[in-house]
Coordinates of C-alpha atoms in Angstrom, one line a residue:
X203 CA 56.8 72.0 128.3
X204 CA 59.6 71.9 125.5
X205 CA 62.2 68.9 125.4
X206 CA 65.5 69.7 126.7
X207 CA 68.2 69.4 123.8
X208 CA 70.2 67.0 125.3
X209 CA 67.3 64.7 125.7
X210 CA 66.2 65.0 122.3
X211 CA 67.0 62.3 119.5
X212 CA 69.6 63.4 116.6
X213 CA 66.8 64.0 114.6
X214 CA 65.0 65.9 117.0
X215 CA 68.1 68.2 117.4
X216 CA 68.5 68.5 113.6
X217 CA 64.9 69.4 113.0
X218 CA 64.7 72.1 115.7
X219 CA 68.0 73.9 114.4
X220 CA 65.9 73.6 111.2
X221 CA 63.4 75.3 112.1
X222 CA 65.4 78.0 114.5
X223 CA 67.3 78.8 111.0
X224 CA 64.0 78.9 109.1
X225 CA 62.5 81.4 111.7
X226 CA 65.5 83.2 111.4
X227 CA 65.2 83.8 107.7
X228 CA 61.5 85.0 107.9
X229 CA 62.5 87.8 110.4
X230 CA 64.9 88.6 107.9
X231 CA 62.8 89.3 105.2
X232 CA 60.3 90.7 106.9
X233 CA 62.5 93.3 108.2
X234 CA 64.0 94.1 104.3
X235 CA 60.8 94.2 102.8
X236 CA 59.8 97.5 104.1
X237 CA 63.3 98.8 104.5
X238 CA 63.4 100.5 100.8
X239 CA 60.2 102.3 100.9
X240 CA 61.9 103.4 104.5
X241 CA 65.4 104.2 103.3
X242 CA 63.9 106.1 99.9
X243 CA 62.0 108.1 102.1
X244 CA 65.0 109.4 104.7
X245 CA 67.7 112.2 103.2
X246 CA 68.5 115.5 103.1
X247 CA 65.2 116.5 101.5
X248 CA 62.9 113.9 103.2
X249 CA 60.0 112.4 101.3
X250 CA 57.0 111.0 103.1
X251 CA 55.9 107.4 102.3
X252 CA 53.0 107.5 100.9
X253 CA 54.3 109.9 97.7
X254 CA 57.7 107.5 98.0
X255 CA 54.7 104.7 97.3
X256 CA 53.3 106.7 94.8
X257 CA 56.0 107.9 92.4
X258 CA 57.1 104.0 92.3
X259 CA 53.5 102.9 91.6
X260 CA 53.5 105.6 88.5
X261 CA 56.6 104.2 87.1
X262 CA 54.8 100.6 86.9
X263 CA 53.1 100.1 83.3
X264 CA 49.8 99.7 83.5
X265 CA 49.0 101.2 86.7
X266 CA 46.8 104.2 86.7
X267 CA 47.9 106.5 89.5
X268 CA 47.3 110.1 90.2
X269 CA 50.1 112.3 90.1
X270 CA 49.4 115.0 93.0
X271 CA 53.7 115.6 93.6
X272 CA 56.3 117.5 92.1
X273 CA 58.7 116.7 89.6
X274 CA 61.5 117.5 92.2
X275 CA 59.8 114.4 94.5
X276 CA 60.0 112.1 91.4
X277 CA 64.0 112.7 90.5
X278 CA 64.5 112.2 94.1
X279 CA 63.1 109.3 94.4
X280 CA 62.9 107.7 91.0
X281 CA 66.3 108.9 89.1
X282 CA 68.4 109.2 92.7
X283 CA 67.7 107.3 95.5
X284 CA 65.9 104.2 94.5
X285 CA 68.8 102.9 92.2
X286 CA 70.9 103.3 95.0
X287 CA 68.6 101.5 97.8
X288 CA 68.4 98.7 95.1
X289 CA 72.1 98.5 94.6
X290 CA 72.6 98.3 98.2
X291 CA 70.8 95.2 98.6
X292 CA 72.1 93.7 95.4
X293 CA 75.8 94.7 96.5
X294 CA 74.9 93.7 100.1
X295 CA 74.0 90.1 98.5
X296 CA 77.2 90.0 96.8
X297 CA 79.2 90.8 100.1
X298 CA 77.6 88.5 102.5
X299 CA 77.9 86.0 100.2
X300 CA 81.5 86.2 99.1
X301 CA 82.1 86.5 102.5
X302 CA 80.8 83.0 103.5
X303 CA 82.6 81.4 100.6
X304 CA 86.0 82.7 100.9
X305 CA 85.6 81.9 104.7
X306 CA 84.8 78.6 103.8
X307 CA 88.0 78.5 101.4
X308 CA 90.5 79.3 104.0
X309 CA 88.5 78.0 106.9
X310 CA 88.7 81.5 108.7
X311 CA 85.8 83.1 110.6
X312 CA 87.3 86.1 109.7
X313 CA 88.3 86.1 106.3
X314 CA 86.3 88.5 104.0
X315 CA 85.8 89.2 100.4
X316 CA 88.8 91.8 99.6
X317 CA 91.2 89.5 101.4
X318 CA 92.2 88.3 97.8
X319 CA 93.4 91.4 96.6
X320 CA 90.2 91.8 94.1
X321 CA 88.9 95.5 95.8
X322 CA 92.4 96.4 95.4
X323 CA 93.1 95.5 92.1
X324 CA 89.3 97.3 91.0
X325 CA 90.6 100.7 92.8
X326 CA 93.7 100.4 90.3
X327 CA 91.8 99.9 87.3
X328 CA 89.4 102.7 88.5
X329 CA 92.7 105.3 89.5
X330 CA 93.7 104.3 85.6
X331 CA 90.8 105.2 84.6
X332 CA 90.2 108.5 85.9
X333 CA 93.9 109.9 85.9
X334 CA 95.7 108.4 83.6
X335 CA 93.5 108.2 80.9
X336 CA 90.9 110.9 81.9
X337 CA 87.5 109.5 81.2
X338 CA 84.8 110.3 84.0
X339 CA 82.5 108.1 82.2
X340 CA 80.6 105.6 85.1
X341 CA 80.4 102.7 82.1
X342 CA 84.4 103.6 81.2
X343 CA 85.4 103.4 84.9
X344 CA 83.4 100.7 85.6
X345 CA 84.4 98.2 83.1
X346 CA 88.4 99.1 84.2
X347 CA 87.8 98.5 87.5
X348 CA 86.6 95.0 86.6
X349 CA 89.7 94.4 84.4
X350 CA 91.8 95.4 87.7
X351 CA 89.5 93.0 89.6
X352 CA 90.4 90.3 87.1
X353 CA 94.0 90.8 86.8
X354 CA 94.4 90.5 90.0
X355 CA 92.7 87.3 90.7
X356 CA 94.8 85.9 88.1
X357 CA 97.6 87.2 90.0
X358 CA 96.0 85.5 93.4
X359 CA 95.9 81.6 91.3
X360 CA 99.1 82.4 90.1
X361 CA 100.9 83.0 92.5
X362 CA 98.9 80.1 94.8
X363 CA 99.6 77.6 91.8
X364 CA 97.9 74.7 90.6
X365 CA 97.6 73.1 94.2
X366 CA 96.3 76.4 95.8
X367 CA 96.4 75.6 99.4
X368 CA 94.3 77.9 101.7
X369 CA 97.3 79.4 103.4
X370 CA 98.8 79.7 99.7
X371 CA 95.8 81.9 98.7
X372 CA 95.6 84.3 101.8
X373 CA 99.3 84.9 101.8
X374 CA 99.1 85.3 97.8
X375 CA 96.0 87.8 98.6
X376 CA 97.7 90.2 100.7
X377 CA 100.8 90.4 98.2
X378 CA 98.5 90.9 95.2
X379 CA 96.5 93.1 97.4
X380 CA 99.4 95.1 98.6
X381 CA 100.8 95.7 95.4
X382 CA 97.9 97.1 94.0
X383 CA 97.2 99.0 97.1
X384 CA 100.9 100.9 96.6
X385 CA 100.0 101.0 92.7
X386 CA 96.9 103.3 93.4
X387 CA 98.6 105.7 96.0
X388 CA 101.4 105.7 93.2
X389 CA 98.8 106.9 90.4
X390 CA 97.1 109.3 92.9
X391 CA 100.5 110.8 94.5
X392 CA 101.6 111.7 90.5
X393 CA 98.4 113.3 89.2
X394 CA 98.6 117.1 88.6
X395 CA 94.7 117.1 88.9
X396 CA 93.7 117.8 92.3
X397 CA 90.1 116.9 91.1
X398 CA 90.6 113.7 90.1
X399 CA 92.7 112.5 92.7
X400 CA 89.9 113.5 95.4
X401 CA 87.6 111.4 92.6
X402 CA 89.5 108.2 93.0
X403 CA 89.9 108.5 96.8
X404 CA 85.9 108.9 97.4
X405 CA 85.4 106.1 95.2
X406 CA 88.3 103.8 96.5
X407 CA 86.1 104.6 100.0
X408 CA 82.8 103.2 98.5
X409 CA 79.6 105.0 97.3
X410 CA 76.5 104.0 95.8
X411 CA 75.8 108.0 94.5
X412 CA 77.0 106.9 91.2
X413 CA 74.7 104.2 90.7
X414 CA 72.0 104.7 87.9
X415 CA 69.3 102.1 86.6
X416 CA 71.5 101.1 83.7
X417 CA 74.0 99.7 86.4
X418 CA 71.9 97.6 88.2
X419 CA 71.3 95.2 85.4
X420 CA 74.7 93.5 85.3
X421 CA 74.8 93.4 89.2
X422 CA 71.5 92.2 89.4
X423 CA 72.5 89.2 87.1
X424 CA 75.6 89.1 89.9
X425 CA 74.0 89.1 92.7
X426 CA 71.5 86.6 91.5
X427 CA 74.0 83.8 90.1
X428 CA 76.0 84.3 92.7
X429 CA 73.5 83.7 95.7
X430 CA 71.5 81.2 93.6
X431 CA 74.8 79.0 92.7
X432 CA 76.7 79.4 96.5
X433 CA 73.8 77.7 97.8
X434 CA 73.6 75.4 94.8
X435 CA 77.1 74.3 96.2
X436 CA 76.5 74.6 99.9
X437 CA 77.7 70.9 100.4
X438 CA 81.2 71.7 98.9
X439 CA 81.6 74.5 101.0
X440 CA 80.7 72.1 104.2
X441 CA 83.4 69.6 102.9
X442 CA 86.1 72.7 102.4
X443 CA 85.4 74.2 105.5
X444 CA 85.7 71.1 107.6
X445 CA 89.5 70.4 105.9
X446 CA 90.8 69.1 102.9
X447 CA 91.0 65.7 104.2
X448 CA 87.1 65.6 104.7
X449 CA 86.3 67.0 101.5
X450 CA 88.3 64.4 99.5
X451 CA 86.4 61.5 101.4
X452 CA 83.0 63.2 100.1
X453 CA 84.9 63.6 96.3
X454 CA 85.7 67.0 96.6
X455 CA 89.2 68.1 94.9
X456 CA 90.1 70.7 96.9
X457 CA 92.8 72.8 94.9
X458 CA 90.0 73.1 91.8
X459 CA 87.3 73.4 94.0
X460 CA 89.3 76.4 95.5
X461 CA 89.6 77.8 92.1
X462 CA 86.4 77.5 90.7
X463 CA 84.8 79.3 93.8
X464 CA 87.6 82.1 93.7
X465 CA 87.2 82.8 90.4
X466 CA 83.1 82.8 90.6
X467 CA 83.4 85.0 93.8
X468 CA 86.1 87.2 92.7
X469 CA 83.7 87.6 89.4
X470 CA 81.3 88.9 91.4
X471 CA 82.9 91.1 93.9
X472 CA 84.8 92.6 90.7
X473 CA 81.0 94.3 89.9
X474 CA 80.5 95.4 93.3
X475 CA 83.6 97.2 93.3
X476 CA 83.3 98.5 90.4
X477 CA 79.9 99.7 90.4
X478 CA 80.0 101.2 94.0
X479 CA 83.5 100.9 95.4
X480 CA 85.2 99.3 98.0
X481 CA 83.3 98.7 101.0
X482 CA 85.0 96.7 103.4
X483 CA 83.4 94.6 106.6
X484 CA 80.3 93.7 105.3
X485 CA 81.6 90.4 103.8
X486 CA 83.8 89.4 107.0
X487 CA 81.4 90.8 110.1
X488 CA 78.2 89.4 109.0
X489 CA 78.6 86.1 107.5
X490 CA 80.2 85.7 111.2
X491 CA 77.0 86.8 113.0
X492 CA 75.1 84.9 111.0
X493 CA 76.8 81.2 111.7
X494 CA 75.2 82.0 115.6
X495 CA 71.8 82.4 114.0
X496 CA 71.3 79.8 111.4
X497 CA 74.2 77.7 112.5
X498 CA 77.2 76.6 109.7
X499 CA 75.5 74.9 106.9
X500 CA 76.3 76.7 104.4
X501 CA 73.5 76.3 102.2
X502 CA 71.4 78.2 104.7
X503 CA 74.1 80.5 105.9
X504 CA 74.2 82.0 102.2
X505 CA 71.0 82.8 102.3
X506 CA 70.8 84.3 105.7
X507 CA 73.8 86.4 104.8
X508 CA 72.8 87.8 101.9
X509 CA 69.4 88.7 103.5
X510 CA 71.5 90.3 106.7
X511 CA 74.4 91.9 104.5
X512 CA 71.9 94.1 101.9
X513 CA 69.6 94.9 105.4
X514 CA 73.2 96.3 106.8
X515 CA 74.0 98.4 103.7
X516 CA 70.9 99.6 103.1
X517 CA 70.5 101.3 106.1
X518 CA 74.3 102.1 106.1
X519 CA 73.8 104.5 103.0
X520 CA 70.9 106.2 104.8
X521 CA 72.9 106.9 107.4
X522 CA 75.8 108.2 104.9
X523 CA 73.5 110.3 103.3
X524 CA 72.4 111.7 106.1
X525 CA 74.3 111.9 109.1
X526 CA 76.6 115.1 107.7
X527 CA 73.7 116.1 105.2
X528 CA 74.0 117.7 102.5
X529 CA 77.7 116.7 102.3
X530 CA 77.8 112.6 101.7
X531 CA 80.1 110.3 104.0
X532 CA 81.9 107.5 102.1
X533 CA 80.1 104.8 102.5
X534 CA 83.4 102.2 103.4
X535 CA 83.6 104.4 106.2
X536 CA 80.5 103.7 107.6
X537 CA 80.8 100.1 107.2
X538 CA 84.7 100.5 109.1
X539 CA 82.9 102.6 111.9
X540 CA 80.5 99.9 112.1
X541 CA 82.7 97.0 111.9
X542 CA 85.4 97.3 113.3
X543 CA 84.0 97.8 117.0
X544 CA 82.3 94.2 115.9
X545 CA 85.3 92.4 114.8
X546 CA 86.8 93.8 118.3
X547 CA 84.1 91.9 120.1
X548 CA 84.2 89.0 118.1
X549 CA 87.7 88.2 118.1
X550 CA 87.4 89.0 121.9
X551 CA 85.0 86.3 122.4
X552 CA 86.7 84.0 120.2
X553 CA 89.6 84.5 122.4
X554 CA 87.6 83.7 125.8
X555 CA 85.8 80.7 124.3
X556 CA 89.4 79.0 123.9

């Protein structure tokens, strides 16, 4: 017969919620594992699992496999819909995590990655991009979008100063954020081309269709650093989020600690956007769910929420690709349609539990 909690030892306590957050992880990955292979397979034209299995296996070196599908089967899964499914968990990595930081940097719940101003400041660099200058190159668009990202967390510091508070960086956010939010609808509103402006508006909503295999090697580095690092630092993000007063007693500063941690997130969120858009809710809905799960350490809660976010936009692109097949949904509206019923019940309970 199990030991009540409230008869168990400190110990005892710490070590179950150990091993409940440990559990928690496994199931996880054992449900992304497969998810891929599952999500490669769904689509317009579907592809059953075994050739899905099989075209990957031929693209290994070394492996001697027999070729019995088409050449049609191997684009589709190959050159169009495994970069994506990859990017989605890479981009779904970068999302949870950001999420869990910057919540821990203005101690909100319900703070999320574009809360800065970065996605904003990407979809300006992109609208340059394609209107102004014209190029429809992804590597061209891309790399402005990052500037856009960058500018505008340098706006974010700026305006937040040396001694950055948390309240200092939200409200400097949503100005930055703004801004470049009124900057894009500018550059879209004066464009003659009808074209491009319905180019910038699908991309400001978030798609991975534009991802190739040359794109996933800088957000693969991202995602990696990013994920590897966060929980590097776990401890500093317990000392933020419990106050500044907290993390000075542990030797945190908490004005540069801010900083380094915006500027490493915003980094990272800056190759999201710009490889696949902005998607919104993925960074601020599931880093929350997660904290129920694994509880709020964050070095574990990094981990869990990278795992959950790239299982949520995985199958969140099937379902764009499919649901209005062969016509594409944005994928930041998925994630809204998705999220936003969440953050409903969330703040809701939130709201009860006081």
């Amino acid at each position: 017969m199990p030991i009540p909690d409230r008869d168990r030892s400190p110990r005892q306590r710490l070590s179950a919620r150990r091993r409940r957050a440990l559990r928690h992880i496994l199931i996880l990955l054992a449900l992304l594992l497969p998810a891929p292979v599952l999500a490669i397979a769904l689509g317009p034209a579907g592809v059953p699992i075994p050739e899905v299995l099989g075209v990957i296996a031929s693209h290994i070196p070394g492996l001697d496999v027999d070729i019995t599908w088409s050449r049609t089967v191997d684009a589709i899964v190959w050159q169009t819909r495994a970069p994506r499914i990859i990017g989605a968990i890479l981009i779904g990595a970068i999302l949870g995590t950001s999420g869990v930081v910057l919540q821990a940097i203005v101690r909100n719940p319900l703070a999320e990655p574009y809360v800065l101003g970065v996605s904003s400041g990407a979809a300006t660099g992109a609208a340059v991009g394609m209107v102004i200058i014209g190029t429809t190159n992804a590597a061209g668009v891309s790399g402005l979008a990052f500037v856009g990202a960058a500018i505008a967390t340098g706006l974010v510091l700026l305006v937040g100063g040396r001694e950055a508070s948390s309240l200092h960086l939200v409200l400097g956010g949503l100005a930055v954020g703004f801004g470049f939010q009124a900057l894009t609808n500018l550059i879209v509103f004066s464009s003659g081309t009808p074209e491009a402006s319905r180019a910038v508006m699908f991309w400001m909503l978030g798609s991975l269709g534009r991802i190739s295999w040359n794109d996933l090697l800088v957000v693969s580095v991202a995602a990696v650093v990013l994920v590897a690092l966060m929980m590097l630092l776990g401890p500093v993000l317990d000392a933020l989020s419990s106050g500044d007063s907290t993390a000075r007693s542990v030797g945190v500063e908490p004005a540069r600690a801010r900083a380094f941690l915006l500027i490493l997130v915003s980094a990272a969120v800056g190759v999201a956007v710009a490889t696949a858009g902005s998607i919104g809710f993925v960074g601020l809905v599931v880093p929350h769910i997660m904290r129920s799960f694994v509880g709020h350490s964050h070095r574990i809660l990094v981990l869990a929420s990278a795992l959950a976010s790239s299982l949520c936009l995985v199958w969140s692109d099937a379902f764009a690709r499919i649901a209005f097949a062969p016509a594409e949904l944005p994928l930041g509206v998925v994630t809204g349609l998705i999220g936003a019923p969440i953050l409903v019940l969330l703040v809701r309970r939130m709201a009860l539990n006081r």
